[in-house]
mmCIF file of C-alpha atoms and ligand atoms in Angstrom:
data_model
loop_
_atom_site.group_PDB
_atom_site.id
_atom_site.type_symbol
_atom_site.label_atom_id
_atom_site.label_comp_id
_atom_site.label_asym_id
_atom_site.label_seq_id
_atom_site.Cartn_x
_atom_site.Cartn_y
_atom_site.Cartn_z
ATOM 1 C CA MET A 1 30.108 -5.088 11.013
ATOM 2 C CA ASP A 2 28.500 -8.686 11.851
ATOM 3 C CA ILE A 3 25.408 -10.114 10.432
ATOM 4 C CA LEU A 4 23.832 -9.857 13.570
ATOM 5 C CA GLU A 5 24.737 -5.900 13.899
ATOM 6 C CA ALA A 6 23.688 -5.705 9.859
ATOM 7 C CA ILE A 7 20.426 -7.189 10.428
ATOM 8 C CA GLU A 8 19.645 -4.584 13.255
ATOM 9 C CA ILE A 9 20.514 -1.603 10.804
ATOM 10 C CA TYR A 10 17.580 -3.322 8.273
ATOM 11 C CA ASN A 11 14.929 -3.613 11.045
ATOM 12 C CA LYS A 12 15.456 -0.432 12.423
ATOM 13 C CA ASN A 13 15.512 0.475 8.338
ATOM 14 C CA ARG A 14 12.791 -1.203 7.879
ATOM 15 C CA GLY A 15 10.864 -0.374 10.774
ATOM 16 C CA ILE A 16 10.322 -4.179 10.987
ATOM 17 C CA LYS A 17 11.955 -7.318 12.617
ATOM 18 C CA LEU A 18 13.760 -9.386 10.695
ATOM 19 C CA CYS A 19 12.609 -13.598 11.275
ATOM 20 C CA PHE A 20 14.418 -16.137 8.837
ATOM 21 C CA LYS A 21 12.482 -18.587 7.078
ATOM 22 C CA ALA A 22 13.280 -19.053 3.833
ATOM 23 C CA LEU A 23 16.744 -18.800 2.135
ATOM 24 C CA LEU A 24 16.257 -17.317 -1.459
ATOM 25 C CA SER A 25 20.151 -17.931 -2.958
ATOM 26 C CA ASP A 26 21.709 -17.154 -6.434
ATOM 27 C CA MET A 27 22.880 -20.001 -8.242
ATOM 28 C CA ASP A 28 26.265 -19.003 -10.532
ATOM 29 C CA GLY A 29 28.485 -17.443 -8.549
ATOM 30 C CA VAL A 30 27.152 -18.655 -5.147
ATOM 31 C CA LEU A 31 26.127 -21.976 -5.691
ATOM 32 C CA TYR A 32 28.429 -23.025 -8.517
ATOM 33 C CA ASN A 33 31.516 -21.147 -9.544
ATOM 34 C CA SER A 34 30.495 -20.789 -12.569
ATOM 35 C CA MET A 35 30.945 -17.573 -12.844
ATOM 36 C CA PRO A 36 34.159 -17.654 -15.212
ATOM 37 C CA PHE A 37 32.806 -19.941 -17.459
ATOM 38 C CA HIS A 38 30.022 -17.806 -19.031
ATOM 39 C CA ALA A 39 32.079 -14.971 -19.300
ATOM 40 C CA LYS A 40 34.293 -16.435 -21.504
ATOM 41 C CA ALA A 41 31.227 -17.859 -23.218
ATOM 42 C CA TRP A 42 29.796 -14.444 -23.167
ATOM 43 C CA ALA A 43 32.644 -12.840 -24.781
ATOM 44 C CA GLU A 44 33.318 -15.372 -27.432
ATOM 45 C CA THR A 45 30.106 -15.326 -28.797
ATOM 46 C CA MET A 46 28.945 -11.961 -29.467
ATOM 47 C CA GLN A 47 32.981 -11.667 -30.635
ATOM 48 C CA ALA A 48 31.838 -14.456 -33.288
ATOM 49 C CA GLU A 49 28.748 -11.351 -34.114
ATOM 50 C CA GLY A 50 31.181 -9.096 -34.287
ATOM 51 C CA ILE A 51 30.541 -6.987 -30.877
ATOM 52 C CA ASN A 52 34.050 -5.714 -29.539
ATOM 53 C CA CYS A 53 34.227 -7.247 -26.005
ATOM 54 C CA SER A 54 36.402 -8.645 -23.221
ATOM 55 C CA PRO A 55 34.810 -11.265 -20.558
ATOM 56 C CA LEU A 56 35.635 -9.650 -17.840
ATOM 57 C CA GLU A 57 32.838 -6.858 -18.768
ATOM 58 C CA PHE A 58 30.275 -9.886 -18.229
ATOM 59 C CA TYR A 59 30.570 -9.659 -14.866
ATOM 60 C CA ALA A 60 28.499 -6.187 -14.710
ATOM 61 C CA HIS A 61 26.157 -7.779 -16.567
ATOM 62 C CA GLU A 62 25.367 -10.915 -14.220
ATOM 63 C CA GLY A 63 21.916 -11.643 -13.415
ATOM 64 C CA ARG A 64 20.267 -10.479 -16.728
ATOM 65 C CA THR A 65 19.037 -12.443 -18.300
ATOM 66 C CA GLY A 66 20.598 -13.660 -21.764
ATOM 67 C CA ARG A 67 18.028 -11.910 -23.962
ATOM 68 C CA GLY A 68 18.677 -9.017 -22.042
ATOM 69 C CA THR A 69 22.715 -9.162 -21.903
ATOM 70 C CA ILE A 70 21.812 -9.664 -25.787
ATOM 71 C CA ASN A 71 20.581 -6.589 -25.753
ATOM 72 C CA ILE A 72 22.837 -3.908 -24.309
ATOM 73 C CA TYR A 73 25.830 -5.203 -27.012
ATOM 74 C CA PHE A 74 23.161 -4.588 -29.805
ATOM 75 C CA SER A 75 21.776 -1.319 -28.269
ATOM 76 C CA ARG A 76 25.578 -0.318 -28.343
ATOM 77 C CA GLU A 77 26.901 -1.944 -31.482
ATOM 78 C CA LYS A 78 24.177 -2.529 -34.093
ATOM 79 C CA GLY A 79 21.822 0.960 -32.500
ATOM 80 C CA ARG A 80 18.873 -1.461 -32.547
ATOM 81 C CA GLU A 81 17.792 -4.678 -30.697
ATOM 82 C CA ALA A 82 18.143 -8.875 -31.362
ATOM 83 C CA THR A 83 15.172 -10.121 -33.212
ATOM 84 C CA GLU A 84 13.986 -13.200 -31.543
ATOM 85 C CA ASP A 85 15.613 -15.421 -33.580
ATOM 86 C CA GLU A 86 19.014 -14.124 -32.809
ATOM 87 C CA VAL A 87 18.256 -13.842 -29.463
ATOM 88 C CA GLN A 88 17.338 -18.361 -29.345
ATOM 89 C CA ARG A 89 19.676 -18.260 -31.512
ATOM 90 C CA ILE A 90 22.855 -16.442 -30.094
ATOM 91 C CA TYR A 91 21.745 -17.941 -26.874
ATOM 92 C CA ALA A 92 22.001 -21.128 -28.004
ATOM 93 C CA GLU A 93 25.096 -20.529 -28.725
ATOM 94 C CA LYS A 94 26.462 -19.166 -25.476
ATOM 95 C CA ALA A 95 25.332 -21.719 -24.061
ATOM 96 C CA ARG A 96 27.134 -24.728 -25.881
ATOM 97 C CA ARG A 97 30.268 -22.471 -25.515
ATOM 98 C CA PHE A 98 29.385 -22.994 -22.277
ATOM 99 C CA VAL A 99 29.368 -26.212 -22.085
ATOM 100 C CA GLU A 100 32.385 -26.640 -23.691
ATOM 101 C CA CYS A 101 34.923 -24.981 -21.043
ATOM 102 C CA GLY A 102 34.180 -27.777 -19.239
ATOM 103 C CA GLU A 103 32.076 -28.930 -15.597
ATOM 104 C CA ALA A 104 31.873 -25.329 -13.628
ATOM 105 C CA LYS A 105 32.221 -27.329 -9.514
ATOM 106 C CA PRO A 106 29.947 -26.611 -7.201
ATOM 107 C CA MET A 107 31.354 -22.844 -4.970
ATOM 108 C CA SER A 108 34.019 -24.578 -2.088
ATOM 109 C CA GLY A 109 31.750 -24.056 1.624
ATOM 110 C CA ALA A 110 28.360 -23.749 -0.548
ATOM 111 C CA GLN A 111 27.056 -27.689 0.164
ATOM 112 C CA ASN A 112 28.093 -27.383 3.602
ATOM 113 C CA ALA A 113 26.020 -23.920 4.304
ATOM 114 C CA LEU A 114 22.563 -25.033 2.519
ATOM 115 C CA GLN A 115 22.426 -28.279 4.502
ATOM 116 C CA LEU A 116 23.223 -25.922 7.916
ATOM 117 C CA ILE A 117 20.389 -24.000 7.071
ATOM 118 C CA LYS A 118 18.000 -26.266 5.358
ATOM 119 C CA GLY A 119 19.105 -28.412 8.727
ATOM 120 C CA HIS A 120 17.211 -25.612 10.614
ATOM 121 C CA GLY A 121 14.134 -25.671 8.571
ATOM 122 C CA ILE A 122 14.572 -22.612 6.680
ATOM 123 C CA THR A 123 12.805 -23.156 3.380
ATOM 124 C CA THR A 124 15.413 -22.802 0.206
ATOM 125 C CA VAL A 125 14.184 -21.115 -3.017
ATOM 126 C CA LEU A 126 16.448 -20.848 -5.639
ATOM 127 C CA VAL A 127 16.645 -17.335 -8.041
ATOM 128 C CA THR A 128 18.756 -17.731 -11.286
ATOM 129 C CA GLY A 129 18.249 -15.191 -14.101
ATOM 130 C CA SER A 130 20.167 -17.992 -15.653
ATOM 131 C CA GLY A 131 18.061 -20.463 -18.350
ATOM 132 C CA GLN A 132 21.890 -22.700 -18.573
ATOM 133 C CA LYS A 133 20.000 -25.663 -18.549
ATOM 134 C CA SER A 134 23.597 -28.033 -18.197
ATOM 135 C CA LEU A 135 23.585 -26.095 -14.949
ATOM 136 C CA LEU A 136 20.565 -26.818 -13.587
ATOM 137 C CA GLU A 137 20.224 -30.389 -13.997
ATOM 138 C CA LYS A 138 23.308 -31.043 -12.208
ATOM 139 C CA LEU A 139 21.635 -28.770 -9.161
ATOM 140 C CA SER A 140 20.007 -31.918 -8.082
ATOM 141 C CA LEU A 141 23.244 -33.971 -7.632
ATOM 142 C CA ASP A 142 25.392 -31.281 -6.247
ATOM 143 C CA TYR A 143 22.750 -30.313 -3.368
ATOM 144 C CA PRO A 144 21.102 -33.410 -3.218
ATOM 145 C CA GLY A 145 17.254 -32.508 -1.214
ATOM 146 C CA ILE A 146 17.813 -28.265 -1.389
ATOM 147 C CA PHE A 147 15.922 -27.545 -4.419
ATOM 148 C CA THR A 148 12.899 -28.581 -6.149
ATOM 149 C CA PRO A 149 11.288 -27.299 -9.155
ATOM 150 C CA GLU A 150 8.283 -26.073 -7.054
ATOM 151 C CA THR A 151 11.431 -23.852 -5.103
ATOM 152 C CA MET A 152 13.434 -22.746 -8.235
ATOM 153 C CA VAL A 153 13.057 -18.819 -9.904
ATOM 154 C CA THR A 154 14.686 -19.258 -13.765
ATOM 155 C CA ALA A 155 15.236 -17.369 -16.640
ATOM 156 C CA PHE A 156 11.884 -19.757 -17.257
ATOM 157 C CA ASP A 157 9.828 -18.230 -15.401
ATOM 158 C CA VAL A 158 10.736 -14.186 -15.513
ATOM 159 C CA THR A 159 9.604 -11.456 -17.787
ATOM 160 C CA LYS A 160 12.257 -9.087 -16.342
ATOM 161 C CA GLY A 161 15.436 -10.511 -15.408
ATOM 162 C CA LYS A 162 17.714 -8.984 -12.554
ATOM 163 C CA PRO A 163 18.004 -6.125 -11.436
ATOM 164 C CA HIS A 164 14.358 -6.166 -11.556
ATOM 165 C CA PRO A 165 12.689 -7.404 -7.935
ATOM 166 C CA GLU A 166 10.462 -9.529 -10.223
ATOM 167 C CA PRO A 167 12.947 -12.709 -9.519
ATOM 168 C CA TYR A 168 12.691 -11.749 -6.031
ATOM 169 C CA LEU A 169 9.517 -11.222 -5.549
ATOM 170 C CA MET A 170 8.719 -14.245 -7.428
ATOM 171 C CA GLY A 171 11.096 -16.366 -5.154
ATOM 172 C CA LEU A 172 9.605 -15.215 -1.948
ATOM 173 C CA LYS A 173 6.375 -15.913 -3.628
ATOM 174 C CA LYS A 174 7.656 -19.615 -3.791
ATOM 175 C CA ALA A 175 8.646 -19.850 -0.336
ATOM 176 C CA ASP A 176 5.456 -18.179 0.451
ATOM 177 C CA VAL A 177 7.376 -15.647 2.931
ATOM 178 C CA ALA A 178 6.706 -12.179 3.413
ATOM 179 C CA PRO A 179 10.401 -9.682 2.442
ATOM 180 C CA HIS A 180 11.380 -9.601 6.696
ATOM 181 C CA GLU A 181 11.343 -13.042 6.349
ATOM 182 C CA ALA A 182 13.996 -13.757 4.104
ATOM 183 C CA ILE A 183 17.525 -13.448 3.048
ATOM 184 C CA VAL A 184 18.822 -13.169 -0.057
ATOM 185 C CA LEU A 185 22.402 -15.199 -1.118
ATOM 186 C CA GLU A 186 23.479 -12.977 -4.219
ATOM 187 C CA ASN A 187 27.247 -12.224 -5.767
ATOM 188 C CA ALA A 188 26.420 -9.857 -8.160
ATOM 189 C CA PRO A 189 25.680 -6.355 -8.410
ATOM 190 C CA LEU A 190 22.825 -6.881 -10.525
ATOM 191 C CA GLY A 191 21.409 -9.289 -8.060
ATOM 192 C CA VAL A 192 21.256 -7.524 -4.837
ATOM 193 C CA GLU A 193 19.887 -4.308 -6.541
ATOM 194 C CA SER A 194 16.737 -6.849 -7.352
ATOM 195 C CA ALA A 195 16.747 -8.347 -3.994
ATOM 196 C CA VAL A 196 17.160 -5.171 -1.971
ATOM 197 C CA ALA A 197 13.722 -4.033 -5.030
ATOM 198 C CA ALA A 198 12.532 -6.521 -3.279
ATOM 199 C CA GLY A 199 13.054 -5.731 -0.287
ATOM 200 C CA VAL A 200 14.603 -8.209 1.376
ATOM 201 C CA PHE A 201 18.105 -8.389 3.663
ATOM 202 C CA THR A 202 20.445 -9.213 1.118
ATOM 203 C CA ILE A 203 24.233 -10.910 1.757
ATOM 204 C CA ALA A 204 26.342 -10.687 -1.164
ATOM 205 C CA VAL A 205 28.935 -13.015 -1.181
ATOM 206 C CA ASN A 206 32.204 -10.933 -2.945
ATOM 207 C CA THR A 207 33.075 -14.366 -4.781
ATOM 208 C CA GLY A 208 34.561 -12.436 -8.253
ATOM 209 C CA PRO A 209 36.994 -10.135 -9.755
ATOM 210 C CA LEU A 210 34.919 -6.568 -8.675
ATOM 211 C CA ASP A 211 35.370 -4.669 -5.449
ATOM 212 C CA GLU A 212 33.322 -5.765 -2.490
ATOM 213 C CA LYS A 213 32.214 -1.654 -3.141
ATOM 214 C CA VAL A 214 30.262 -2.434 -5.730
ATOM 215 C CA LEU A 215 28.287 -4.674 -4.042
ATOM 216 C CA TYR A 216 27.570 -2.934 -1.346
ATOM 217 C CA ASP A 217 26.835 0.557 -3.148
ATOM 218 C CA ALA A 218 24.448 -2.287 -4.986
ATOM 219 C CA GLY A 219 22.269 -2.036 -1.926
ATOM 220 C CA ALA A 220 23.780 -4.981 0.067
ATOM 221 C CA ASN A 221 23.518 -5.552 3.661
ATOM 222 C CA ILE A 222 26.898 -6.894 4.532
ATOM 223 C CA VAL A 223 29.453 -8.626 2.038
ATOM 224 C CA TYR A 224 31.540 -12.005 2.759
ATOM 225 C CA PRO A 225 34.304 -13.295 0.900
ATOM 226 C CA ASN A 226 33.247 -16.365 0.395
ATOM 227 C CA LEU A 227 30.696 -19.234 1.385
ATOM 228 C CA THR A 228 33.099 -20.398 4.132
ATOM 229 C CA SER A 229 33.159 -16.992 5.898
ATOM 230 C CA PHE A 230 29.264 -16.340 4.657
ATOM 231 C CA SER A 231 28.213 -20.349 6.615
ATOM 232 C CA ASN A 232 30.503 -19.021 9.920
ATOM 233 C CA GLU A 233 28.496 -15.681 9.803
ATOM 234 C CA ILE A 234 24.659 -17.413 9.494
ATOM 235 C CA LYS A 235 25.649 -19.763 12.094
ATOM 236 C CA LYS A 236 24.972 -17.350 14.741
ATOM 237 C CA LEU A 237 21.090 -16.723 13.714
ATOM 238 C CA PHE A 238 20.365 -20.158 14.990
HETATM 239 CA CA1 CA B 1 25.315 -15.224 -9.600
#
């Protein structure tokens, strides 16, 4: 199946015609090869709290807010939610360990893909559950002219993180488009769920260790192995 066939299926199921005016893009695992660092930082931080976990399992929580992730582990291991102080302290510690991992590199092929899309007059909006300031501040250097503070939805904007549709609904609002006028670019199952719940055609790039079936099961309209194949396919829309 190629992107045009996937769009035809979306159009048929929705009874509406997709008109590509805006790209809503996730950040970690899409724009940056940062997930291995996040997974390591999360696992080390949680282990220091006496919580038994491995880096790999954090790929399943990718897209949640820091609070959401912390509370899943607190509920499971301590039988209660974290206090506000604990959330602040643990998330700060996780952010510190993330920085210690080194500099996350832009995902190969992502800069070209975004320049191509922007060059065709498509509005680009960032939709991330991240509150990692070290990465958010790097965006304007690595992706010049693609995102502005007005076209970013981050952990600081949402109350309900992915998989809730709120982040992508907010992204649609910032792009000033309807769901059928946008395309979402995601890499994580919970992110895909959020985008699909917002009614947006969702492309997943499988840049992590999960099976692509997990992304299709989450509702992705089409899955590519990396940003370069995404870039080649998206050209068909112009
Ligand atoms: Ca992601």
